[in-house]
PDB file of N, CA, C and O in Angstrom:
ATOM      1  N   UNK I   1      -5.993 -12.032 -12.042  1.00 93.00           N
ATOM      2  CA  UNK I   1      -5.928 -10.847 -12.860  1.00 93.00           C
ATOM      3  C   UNK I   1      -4.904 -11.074 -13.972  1.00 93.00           C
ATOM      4  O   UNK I   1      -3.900 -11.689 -13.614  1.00 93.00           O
ATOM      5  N   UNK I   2      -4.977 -10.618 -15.520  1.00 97.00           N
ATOM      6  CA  UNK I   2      -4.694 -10.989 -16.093  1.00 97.00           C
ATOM      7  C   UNK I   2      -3.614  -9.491 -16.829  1.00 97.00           C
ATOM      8  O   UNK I   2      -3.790  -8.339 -16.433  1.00 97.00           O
ATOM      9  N   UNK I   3      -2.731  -9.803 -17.734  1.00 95.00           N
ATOM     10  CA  UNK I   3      -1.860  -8.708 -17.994  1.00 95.00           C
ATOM     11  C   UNK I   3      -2.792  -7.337 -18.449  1.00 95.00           C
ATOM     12  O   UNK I   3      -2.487  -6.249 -17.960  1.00 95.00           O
ATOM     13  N   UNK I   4      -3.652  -7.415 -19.169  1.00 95.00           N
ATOM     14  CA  UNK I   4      -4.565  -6.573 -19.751  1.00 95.00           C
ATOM     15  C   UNK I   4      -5.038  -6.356 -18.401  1.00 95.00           C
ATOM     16  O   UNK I   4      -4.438  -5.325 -18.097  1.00 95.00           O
ATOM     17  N   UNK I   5      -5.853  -6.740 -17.240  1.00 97.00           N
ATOM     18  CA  UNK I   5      -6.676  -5.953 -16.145  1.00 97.00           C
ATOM     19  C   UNK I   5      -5.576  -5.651 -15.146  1.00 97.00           C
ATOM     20  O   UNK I   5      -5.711  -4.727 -14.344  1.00 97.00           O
ATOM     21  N   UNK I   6      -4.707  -6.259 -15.173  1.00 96.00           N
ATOM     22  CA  UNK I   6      -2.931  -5.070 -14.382  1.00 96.00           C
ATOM     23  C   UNK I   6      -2.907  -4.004 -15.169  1.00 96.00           C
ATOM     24  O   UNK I   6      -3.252  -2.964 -14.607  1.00 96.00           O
ATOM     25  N   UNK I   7      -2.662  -3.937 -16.096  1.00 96.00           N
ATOM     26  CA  UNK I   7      -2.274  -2.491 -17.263  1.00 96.00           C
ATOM     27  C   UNK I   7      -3.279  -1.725 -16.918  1.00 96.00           C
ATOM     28  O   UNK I   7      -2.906  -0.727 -16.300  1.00 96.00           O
ATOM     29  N   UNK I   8      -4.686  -1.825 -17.119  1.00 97.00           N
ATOM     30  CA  UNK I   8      -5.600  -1.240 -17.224  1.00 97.00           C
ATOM     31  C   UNK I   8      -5.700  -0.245 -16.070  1.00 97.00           C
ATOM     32  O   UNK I   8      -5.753   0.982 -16.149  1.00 97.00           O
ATOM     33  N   UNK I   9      -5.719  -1.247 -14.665  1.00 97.00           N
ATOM     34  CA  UNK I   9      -5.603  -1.011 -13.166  1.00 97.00           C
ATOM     35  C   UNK I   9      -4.369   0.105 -13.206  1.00 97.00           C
ATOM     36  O   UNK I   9      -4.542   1.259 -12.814  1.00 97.00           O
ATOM     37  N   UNK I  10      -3.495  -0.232 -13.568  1.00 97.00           N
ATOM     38  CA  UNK I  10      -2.378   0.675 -13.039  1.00 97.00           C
ATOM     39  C   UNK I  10      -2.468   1.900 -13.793  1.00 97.00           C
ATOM     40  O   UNK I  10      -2.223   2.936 -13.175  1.00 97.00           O
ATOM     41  N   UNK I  11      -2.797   1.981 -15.103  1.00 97.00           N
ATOM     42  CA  UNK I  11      -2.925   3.234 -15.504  1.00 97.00           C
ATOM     43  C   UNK I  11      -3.634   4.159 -15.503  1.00 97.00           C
ATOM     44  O   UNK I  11      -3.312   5.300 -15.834  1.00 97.00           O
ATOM     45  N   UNK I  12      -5.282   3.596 -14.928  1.00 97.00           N
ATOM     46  CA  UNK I  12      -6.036   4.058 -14.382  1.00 97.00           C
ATOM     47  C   UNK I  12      -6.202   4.863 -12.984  1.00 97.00           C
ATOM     48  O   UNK I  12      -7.057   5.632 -12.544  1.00 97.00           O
ATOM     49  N   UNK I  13      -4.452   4.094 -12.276  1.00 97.00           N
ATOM     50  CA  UNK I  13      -4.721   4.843 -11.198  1.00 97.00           C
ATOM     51  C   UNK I  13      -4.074   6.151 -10.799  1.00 97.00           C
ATOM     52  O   UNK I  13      -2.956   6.522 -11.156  1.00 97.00           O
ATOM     53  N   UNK I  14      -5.008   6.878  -9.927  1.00 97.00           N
ATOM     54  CA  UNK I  14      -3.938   8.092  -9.730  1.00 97.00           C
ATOM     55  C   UNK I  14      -2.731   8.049  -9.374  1.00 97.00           C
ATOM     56  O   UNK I  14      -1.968   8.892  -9.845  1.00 97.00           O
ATOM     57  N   UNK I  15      -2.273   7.132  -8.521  1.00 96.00           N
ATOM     58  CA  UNK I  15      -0.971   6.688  -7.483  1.00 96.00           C
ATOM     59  C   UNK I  15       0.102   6.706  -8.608  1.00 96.00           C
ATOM     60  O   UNK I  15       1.240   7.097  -8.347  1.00 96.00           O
ATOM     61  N   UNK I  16      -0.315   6.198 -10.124  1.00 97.00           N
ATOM     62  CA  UNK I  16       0.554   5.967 -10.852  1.00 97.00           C
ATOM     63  C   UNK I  16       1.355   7.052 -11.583  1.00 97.00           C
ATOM     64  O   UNK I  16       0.751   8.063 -11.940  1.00 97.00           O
ATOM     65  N   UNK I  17       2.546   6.937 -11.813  1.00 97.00           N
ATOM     66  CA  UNK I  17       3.597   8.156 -12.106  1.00 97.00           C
ATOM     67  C   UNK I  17       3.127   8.174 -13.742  1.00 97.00           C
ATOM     68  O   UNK I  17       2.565   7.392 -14.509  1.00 97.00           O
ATOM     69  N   UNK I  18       3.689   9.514 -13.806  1.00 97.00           N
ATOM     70  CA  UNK I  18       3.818   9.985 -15.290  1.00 97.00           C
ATOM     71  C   UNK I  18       4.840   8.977 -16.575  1.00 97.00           C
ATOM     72  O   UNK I  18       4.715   8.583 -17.734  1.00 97.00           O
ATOM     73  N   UNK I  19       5.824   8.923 -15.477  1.00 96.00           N
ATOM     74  CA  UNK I  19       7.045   8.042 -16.012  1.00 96.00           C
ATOM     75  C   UNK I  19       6.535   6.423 -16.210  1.00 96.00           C
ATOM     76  O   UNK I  19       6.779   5.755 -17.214  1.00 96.00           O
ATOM     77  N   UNK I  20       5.907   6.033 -15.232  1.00 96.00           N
ATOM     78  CA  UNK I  20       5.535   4.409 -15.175  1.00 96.00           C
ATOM     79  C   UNK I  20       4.714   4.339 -16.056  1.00 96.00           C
ATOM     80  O   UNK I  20       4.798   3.396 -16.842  1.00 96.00           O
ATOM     81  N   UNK I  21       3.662   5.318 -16.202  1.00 97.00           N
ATOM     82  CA  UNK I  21       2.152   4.886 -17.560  1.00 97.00           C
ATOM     83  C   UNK I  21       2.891   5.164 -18.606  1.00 97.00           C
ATOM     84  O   UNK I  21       2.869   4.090 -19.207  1.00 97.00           O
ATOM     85  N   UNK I  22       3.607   5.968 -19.303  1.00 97.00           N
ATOM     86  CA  UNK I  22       4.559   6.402 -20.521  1.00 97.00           C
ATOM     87  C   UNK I  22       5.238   4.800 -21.162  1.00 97.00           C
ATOM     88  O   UNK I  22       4.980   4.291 -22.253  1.00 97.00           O
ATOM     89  N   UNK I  23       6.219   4.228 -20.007  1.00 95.00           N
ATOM     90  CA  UNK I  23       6.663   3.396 -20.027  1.00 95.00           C
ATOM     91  C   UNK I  23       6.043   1.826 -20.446  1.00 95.00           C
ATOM     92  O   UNK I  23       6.456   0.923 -21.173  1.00 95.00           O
ATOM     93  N   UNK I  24       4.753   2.029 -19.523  1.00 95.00           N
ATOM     94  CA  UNK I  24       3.680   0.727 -19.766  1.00 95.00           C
ATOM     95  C   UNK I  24       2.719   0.804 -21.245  1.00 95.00           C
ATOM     96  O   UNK I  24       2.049  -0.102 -21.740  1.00 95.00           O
ATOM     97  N   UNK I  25       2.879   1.962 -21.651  1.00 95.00           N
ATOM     98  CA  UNK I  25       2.188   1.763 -23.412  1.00 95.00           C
ATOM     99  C   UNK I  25       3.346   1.890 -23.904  1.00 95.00           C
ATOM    100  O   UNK I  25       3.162   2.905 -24.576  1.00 95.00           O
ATOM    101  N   UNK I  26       4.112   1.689 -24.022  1.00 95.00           N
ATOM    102  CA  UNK I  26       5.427   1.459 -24.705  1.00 95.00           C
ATOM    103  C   UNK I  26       5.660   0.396 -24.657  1.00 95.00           C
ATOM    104  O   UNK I  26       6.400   0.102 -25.595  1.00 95.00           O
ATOM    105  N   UNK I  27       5.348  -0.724 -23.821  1.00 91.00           N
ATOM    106  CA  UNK I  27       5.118  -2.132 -23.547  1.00 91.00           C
ATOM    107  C   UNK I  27       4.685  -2.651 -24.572  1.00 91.00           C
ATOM    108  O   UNK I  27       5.465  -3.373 -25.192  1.00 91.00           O
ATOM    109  N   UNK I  28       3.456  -2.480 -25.035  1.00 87.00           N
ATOM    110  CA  UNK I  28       2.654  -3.546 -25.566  1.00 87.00           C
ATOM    111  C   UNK I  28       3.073  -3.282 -27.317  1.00 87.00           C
ATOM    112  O   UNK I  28       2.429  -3.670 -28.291  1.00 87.00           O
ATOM    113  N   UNK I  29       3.979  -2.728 -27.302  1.00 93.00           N
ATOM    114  CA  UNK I  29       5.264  -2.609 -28.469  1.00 93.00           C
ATOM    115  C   UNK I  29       6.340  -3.488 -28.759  1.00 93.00           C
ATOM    116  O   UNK I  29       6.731  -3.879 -29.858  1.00 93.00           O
ATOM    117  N   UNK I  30       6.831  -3.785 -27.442  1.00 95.00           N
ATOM    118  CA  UNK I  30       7.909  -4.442 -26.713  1.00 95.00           C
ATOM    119  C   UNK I  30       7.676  -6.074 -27.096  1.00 95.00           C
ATOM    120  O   UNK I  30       6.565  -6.598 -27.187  1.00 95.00           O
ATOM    121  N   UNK I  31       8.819  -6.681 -27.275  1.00 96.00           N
ATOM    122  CA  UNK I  31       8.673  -8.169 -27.074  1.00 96.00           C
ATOM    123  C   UNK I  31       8.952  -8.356 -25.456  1.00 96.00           C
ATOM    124  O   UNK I  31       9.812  -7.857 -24.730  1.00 96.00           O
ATOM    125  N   UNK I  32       7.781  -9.360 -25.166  1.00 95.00           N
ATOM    126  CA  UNK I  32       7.874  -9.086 -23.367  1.00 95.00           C
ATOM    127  C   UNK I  32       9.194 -10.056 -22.926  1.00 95.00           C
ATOM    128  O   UNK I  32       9.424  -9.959 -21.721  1.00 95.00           O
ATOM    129  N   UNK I  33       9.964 -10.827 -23.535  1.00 97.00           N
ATOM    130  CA  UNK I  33      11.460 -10.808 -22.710  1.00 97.00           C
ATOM    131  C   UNK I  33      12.576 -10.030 -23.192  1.00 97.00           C
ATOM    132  O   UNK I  33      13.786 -10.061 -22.966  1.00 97.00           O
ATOM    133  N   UNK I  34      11.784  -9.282 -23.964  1.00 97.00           N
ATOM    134  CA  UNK I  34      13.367  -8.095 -24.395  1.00 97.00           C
ATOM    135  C   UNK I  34      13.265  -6.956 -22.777  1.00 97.00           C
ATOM    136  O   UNK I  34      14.132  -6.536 -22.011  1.00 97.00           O
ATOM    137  N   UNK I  35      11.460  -6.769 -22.845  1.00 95.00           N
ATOM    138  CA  UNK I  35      10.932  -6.051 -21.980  1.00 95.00           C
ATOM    139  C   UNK I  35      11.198  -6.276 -20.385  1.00 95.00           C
ATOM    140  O   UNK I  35      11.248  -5.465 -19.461  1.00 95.00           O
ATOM    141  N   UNK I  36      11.362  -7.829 -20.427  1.00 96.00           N
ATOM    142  CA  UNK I  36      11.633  -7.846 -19.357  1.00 96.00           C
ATOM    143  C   UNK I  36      13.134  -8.113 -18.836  1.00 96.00           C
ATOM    144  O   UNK I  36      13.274  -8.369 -17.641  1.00 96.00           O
ATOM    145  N   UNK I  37      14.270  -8.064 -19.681  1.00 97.00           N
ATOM    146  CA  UNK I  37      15.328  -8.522 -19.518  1.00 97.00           C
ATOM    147  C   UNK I  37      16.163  -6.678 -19.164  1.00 97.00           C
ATOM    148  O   UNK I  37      17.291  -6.437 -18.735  1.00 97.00           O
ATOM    149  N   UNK I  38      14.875  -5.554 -19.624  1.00 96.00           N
ATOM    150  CA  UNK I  38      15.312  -4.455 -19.533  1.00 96.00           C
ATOM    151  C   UNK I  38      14.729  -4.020 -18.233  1.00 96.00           C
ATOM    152  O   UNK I  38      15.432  -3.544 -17.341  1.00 96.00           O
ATOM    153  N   UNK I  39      13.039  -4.238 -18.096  1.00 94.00           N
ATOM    154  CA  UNK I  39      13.164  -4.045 -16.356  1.00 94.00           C
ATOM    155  C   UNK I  39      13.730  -4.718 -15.435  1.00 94.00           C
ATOM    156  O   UNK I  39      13.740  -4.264 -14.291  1.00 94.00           O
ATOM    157  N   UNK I  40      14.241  -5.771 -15.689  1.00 96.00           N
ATOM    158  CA  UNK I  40      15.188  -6.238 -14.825  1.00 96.00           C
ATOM    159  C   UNK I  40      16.970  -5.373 -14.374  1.00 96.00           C
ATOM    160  O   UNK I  40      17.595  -5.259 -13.320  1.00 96.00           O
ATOM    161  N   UNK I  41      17.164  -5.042 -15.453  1.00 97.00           N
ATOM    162  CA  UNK I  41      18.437  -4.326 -15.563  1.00 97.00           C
ATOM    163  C   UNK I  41      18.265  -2.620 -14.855  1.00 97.00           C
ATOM    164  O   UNK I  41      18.931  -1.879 -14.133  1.00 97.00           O
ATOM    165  N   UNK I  42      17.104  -2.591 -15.491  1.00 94.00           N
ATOM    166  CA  UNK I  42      17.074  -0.899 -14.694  1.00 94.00           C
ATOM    167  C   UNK I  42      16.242  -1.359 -12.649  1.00 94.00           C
ATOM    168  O   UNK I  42      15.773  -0.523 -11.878  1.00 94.00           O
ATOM    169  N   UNK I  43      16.326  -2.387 -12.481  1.00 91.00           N
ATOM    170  CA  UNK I  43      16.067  -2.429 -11.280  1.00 91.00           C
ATOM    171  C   UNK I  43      17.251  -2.666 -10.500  1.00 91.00           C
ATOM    172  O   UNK I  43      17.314  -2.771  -9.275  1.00 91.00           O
ATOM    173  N   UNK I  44      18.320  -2.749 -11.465  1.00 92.00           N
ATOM    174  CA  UNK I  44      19.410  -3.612 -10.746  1.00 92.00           C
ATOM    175  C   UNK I  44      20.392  -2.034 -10.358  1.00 92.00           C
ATOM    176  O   UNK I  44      21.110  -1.938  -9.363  1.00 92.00           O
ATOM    177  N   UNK I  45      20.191  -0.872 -11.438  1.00 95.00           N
ATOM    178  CA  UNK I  45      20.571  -0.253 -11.612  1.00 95.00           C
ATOM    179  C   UNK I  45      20.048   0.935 -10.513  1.00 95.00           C
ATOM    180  O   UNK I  45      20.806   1.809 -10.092  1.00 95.00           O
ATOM    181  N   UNK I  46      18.778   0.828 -10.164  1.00 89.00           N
ATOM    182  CA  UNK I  46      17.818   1.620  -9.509  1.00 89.00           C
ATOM    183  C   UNK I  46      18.212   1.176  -8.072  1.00 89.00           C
ATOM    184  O   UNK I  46      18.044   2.058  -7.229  1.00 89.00           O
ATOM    185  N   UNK I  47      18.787  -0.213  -7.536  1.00 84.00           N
ATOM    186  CA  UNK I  47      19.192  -1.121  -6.443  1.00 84.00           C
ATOM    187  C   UNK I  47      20.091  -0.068  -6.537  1.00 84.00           C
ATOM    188  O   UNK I  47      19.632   1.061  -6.363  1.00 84.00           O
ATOM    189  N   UNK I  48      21.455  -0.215  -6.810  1.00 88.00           N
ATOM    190  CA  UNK I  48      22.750   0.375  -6.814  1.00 88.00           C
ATOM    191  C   UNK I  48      22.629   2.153  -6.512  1.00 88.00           C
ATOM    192  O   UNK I  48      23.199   2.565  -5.501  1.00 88.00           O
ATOM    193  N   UNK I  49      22.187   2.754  -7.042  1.00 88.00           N
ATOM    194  CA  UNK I  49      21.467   4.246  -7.111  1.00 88.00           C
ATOM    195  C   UNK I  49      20.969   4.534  -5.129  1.00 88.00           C
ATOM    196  O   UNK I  49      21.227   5.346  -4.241  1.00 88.00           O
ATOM    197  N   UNK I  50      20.425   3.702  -5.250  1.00 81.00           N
ATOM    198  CA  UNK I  50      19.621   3.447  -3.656  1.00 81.00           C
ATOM    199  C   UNK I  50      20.836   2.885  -2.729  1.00 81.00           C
ATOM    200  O   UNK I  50      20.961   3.388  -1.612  1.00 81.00           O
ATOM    201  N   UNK I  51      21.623   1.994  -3.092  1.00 80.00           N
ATOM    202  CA  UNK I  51      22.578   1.751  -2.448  1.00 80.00           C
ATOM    203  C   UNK I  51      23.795   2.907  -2.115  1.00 80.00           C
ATOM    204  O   UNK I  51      24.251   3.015  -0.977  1.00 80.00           O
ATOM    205  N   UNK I  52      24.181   3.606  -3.050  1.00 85.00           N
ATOM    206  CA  UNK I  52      25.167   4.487  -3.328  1.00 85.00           C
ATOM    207  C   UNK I  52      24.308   5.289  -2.313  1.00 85.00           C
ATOM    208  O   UNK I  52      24.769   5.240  -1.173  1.00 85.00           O
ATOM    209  N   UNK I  53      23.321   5.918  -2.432  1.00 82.00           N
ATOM    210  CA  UNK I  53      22.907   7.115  -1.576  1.00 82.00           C
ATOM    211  C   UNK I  53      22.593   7.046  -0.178  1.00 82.00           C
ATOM    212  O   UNK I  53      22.399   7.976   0.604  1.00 82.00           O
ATOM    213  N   UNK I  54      22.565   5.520   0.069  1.00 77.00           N
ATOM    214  CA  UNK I  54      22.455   5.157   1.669  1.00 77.00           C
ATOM    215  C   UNK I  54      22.895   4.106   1.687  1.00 77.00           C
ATOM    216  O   UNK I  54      22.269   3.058   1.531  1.00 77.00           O
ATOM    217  N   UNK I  55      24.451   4.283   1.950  1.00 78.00           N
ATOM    218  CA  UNK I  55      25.077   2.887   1.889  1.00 78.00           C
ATOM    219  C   UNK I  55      24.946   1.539   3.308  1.00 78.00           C
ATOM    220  O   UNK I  55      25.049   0.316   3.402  1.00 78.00           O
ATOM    221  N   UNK I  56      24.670   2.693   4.186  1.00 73.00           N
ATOM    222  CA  UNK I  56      24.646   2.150   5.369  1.00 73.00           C
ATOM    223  C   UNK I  56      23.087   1.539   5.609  1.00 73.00           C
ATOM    224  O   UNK I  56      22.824   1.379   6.801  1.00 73.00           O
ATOM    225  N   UNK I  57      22.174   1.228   4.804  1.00 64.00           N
ATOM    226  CA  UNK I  57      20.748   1.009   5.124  1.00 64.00           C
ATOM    227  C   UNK I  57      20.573  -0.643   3.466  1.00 64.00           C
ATOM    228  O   UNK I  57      20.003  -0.928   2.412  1.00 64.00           O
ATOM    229  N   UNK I  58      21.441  -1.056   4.348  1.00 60.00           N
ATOM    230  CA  UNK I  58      21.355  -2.420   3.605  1.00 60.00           C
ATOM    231  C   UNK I  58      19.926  -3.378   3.762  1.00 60.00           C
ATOM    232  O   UNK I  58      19.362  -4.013   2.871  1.00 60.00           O
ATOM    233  N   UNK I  59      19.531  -3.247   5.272  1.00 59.00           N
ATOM    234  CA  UNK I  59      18.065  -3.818   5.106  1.00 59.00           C
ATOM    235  C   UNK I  59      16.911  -2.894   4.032  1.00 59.00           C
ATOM    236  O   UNK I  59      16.039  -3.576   3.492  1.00 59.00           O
ATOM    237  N   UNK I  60      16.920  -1.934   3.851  1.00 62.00           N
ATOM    238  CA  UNK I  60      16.190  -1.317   2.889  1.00 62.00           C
ATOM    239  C   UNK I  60      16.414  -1.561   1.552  1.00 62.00           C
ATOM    240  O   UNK I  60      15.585  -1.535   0.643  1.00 62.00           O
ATOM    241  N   UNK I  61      17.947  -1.871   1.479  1.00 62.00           N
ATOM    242  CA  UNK I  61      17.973  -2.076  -0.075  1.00 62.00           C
ATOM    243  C   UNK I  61      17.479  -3.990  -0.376  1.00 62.00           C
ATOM    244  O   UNK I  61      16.966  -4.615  -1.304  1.00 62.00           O
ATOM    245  N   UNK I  62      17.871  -4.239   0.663  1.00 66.00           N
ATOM    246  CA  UNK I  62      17.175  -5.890   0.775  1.00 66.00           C
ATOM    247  C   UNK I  62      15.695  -6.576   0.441  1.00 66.00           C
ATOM    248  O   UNK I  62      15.347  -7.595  -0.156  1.00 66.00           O
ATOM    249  N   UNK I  63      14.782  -5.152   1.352  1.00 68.00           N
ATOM    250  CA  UNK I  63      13.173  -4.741   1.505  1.00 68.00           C
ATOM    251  C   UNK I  63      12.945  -5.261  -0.043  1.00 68.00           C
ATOM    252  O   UNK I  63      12.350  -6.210  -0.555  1.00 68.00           O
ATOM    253  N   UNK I  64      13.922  -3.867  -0.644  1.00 64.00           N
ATOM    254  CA  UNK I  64      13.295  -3.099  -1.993  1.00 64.00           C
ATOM    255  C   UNK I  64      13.953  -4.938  -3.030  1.00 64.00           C
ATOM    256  O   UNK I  64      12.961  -5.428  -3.570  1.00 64.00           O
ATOM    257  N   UNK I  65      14.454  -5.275  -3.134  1.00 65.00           N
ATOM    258  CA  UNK I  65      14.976  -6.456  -3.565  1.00 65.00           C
ATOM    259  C   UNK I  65      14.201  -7.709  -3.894  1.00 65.00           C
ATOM    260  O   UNK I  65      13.970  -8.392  -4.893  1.00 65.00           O
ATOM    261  N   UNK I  66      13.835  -7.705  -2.323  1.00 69.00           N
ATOM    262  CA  UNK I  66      12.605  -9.065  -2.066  1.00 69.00           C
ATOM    263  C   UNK I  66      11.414  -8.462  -2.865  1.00 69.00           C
ATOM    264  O   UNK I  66      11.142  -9.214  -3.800  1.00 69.00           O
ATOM    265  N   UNK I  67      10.846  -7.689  -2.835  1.00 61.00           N
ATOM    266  CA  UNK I  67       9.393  -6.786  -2.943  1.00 61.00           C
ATOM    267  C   UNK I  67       9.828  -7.152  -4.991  1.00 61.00           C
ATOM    268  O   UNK I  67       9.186  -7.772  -5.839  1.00 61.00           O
ATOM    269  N   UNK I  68      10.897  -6.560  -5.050  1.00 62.00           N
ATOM    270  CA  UNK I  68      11.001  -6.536  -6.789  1.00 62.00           C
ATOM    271  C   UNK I  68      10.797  -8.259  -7.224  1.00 62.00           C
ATOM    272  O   UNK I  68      10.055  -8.593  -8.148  1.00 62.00           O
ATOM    273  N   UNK I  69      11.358  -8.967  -6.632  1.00 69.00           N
ATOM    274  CA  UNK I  69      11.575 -10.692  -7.199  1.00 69.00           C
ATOM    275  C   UNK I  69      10.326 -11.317  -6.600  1.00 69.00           C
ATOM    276  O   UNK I  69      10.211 -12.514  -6.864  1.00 69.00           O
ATOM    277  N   UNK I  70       9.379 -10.794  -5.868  1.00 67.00           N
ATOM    278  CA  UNK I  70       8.214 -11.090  -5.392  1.00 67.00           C
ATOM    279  C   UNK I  70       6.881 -10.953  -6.887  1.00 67.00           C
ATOM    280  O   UNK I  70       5.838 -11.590  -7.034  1.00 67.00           O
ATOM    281  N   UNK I  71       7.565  -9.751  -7.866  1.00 59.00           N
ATOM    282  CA  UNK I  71       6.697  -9.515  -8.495  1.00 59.00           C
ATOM    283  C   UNK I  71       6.588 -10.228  -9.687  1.00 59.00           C
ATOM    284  O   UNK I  71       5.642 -10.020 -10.446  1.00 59.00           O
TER     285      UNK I  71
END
């Protein structure tokens, strides 16, 4: 599957947030390592957020970690 039939897929689907499709046509605006040097940063930021609110559930923030560098 190719970047165009991911985009397509995801925005097509219901599952997908208001915030995430907004974000993904705002993409194809984007130079994709400016783009990606920024979802990287707001994941790191989104890690910490998740951490702060359950500090004690380190395998979850680990889960959510692997699952992100998987993608």
């Amino acid at each position: 599957m190719n970047y165009q039939d991911k985009l397509s897929t995801t925005l097509d689907s219901p599952a997908t947030s208001y915030w995430l499709a907004n974000a993904l046509r705002a993409l194809d605006s984007r130079d994709p390592v400016d783009a990606l040097n920024d979802a990287e940063q707001l994941a790191d930021i989104v890690t910490q957020r998740l951490k702060d609110i359950y500090p004690n559930e380190r395998a979850g923030c680990q889960t959510i970690r692997a699952m992100i560098q998987r993608r």
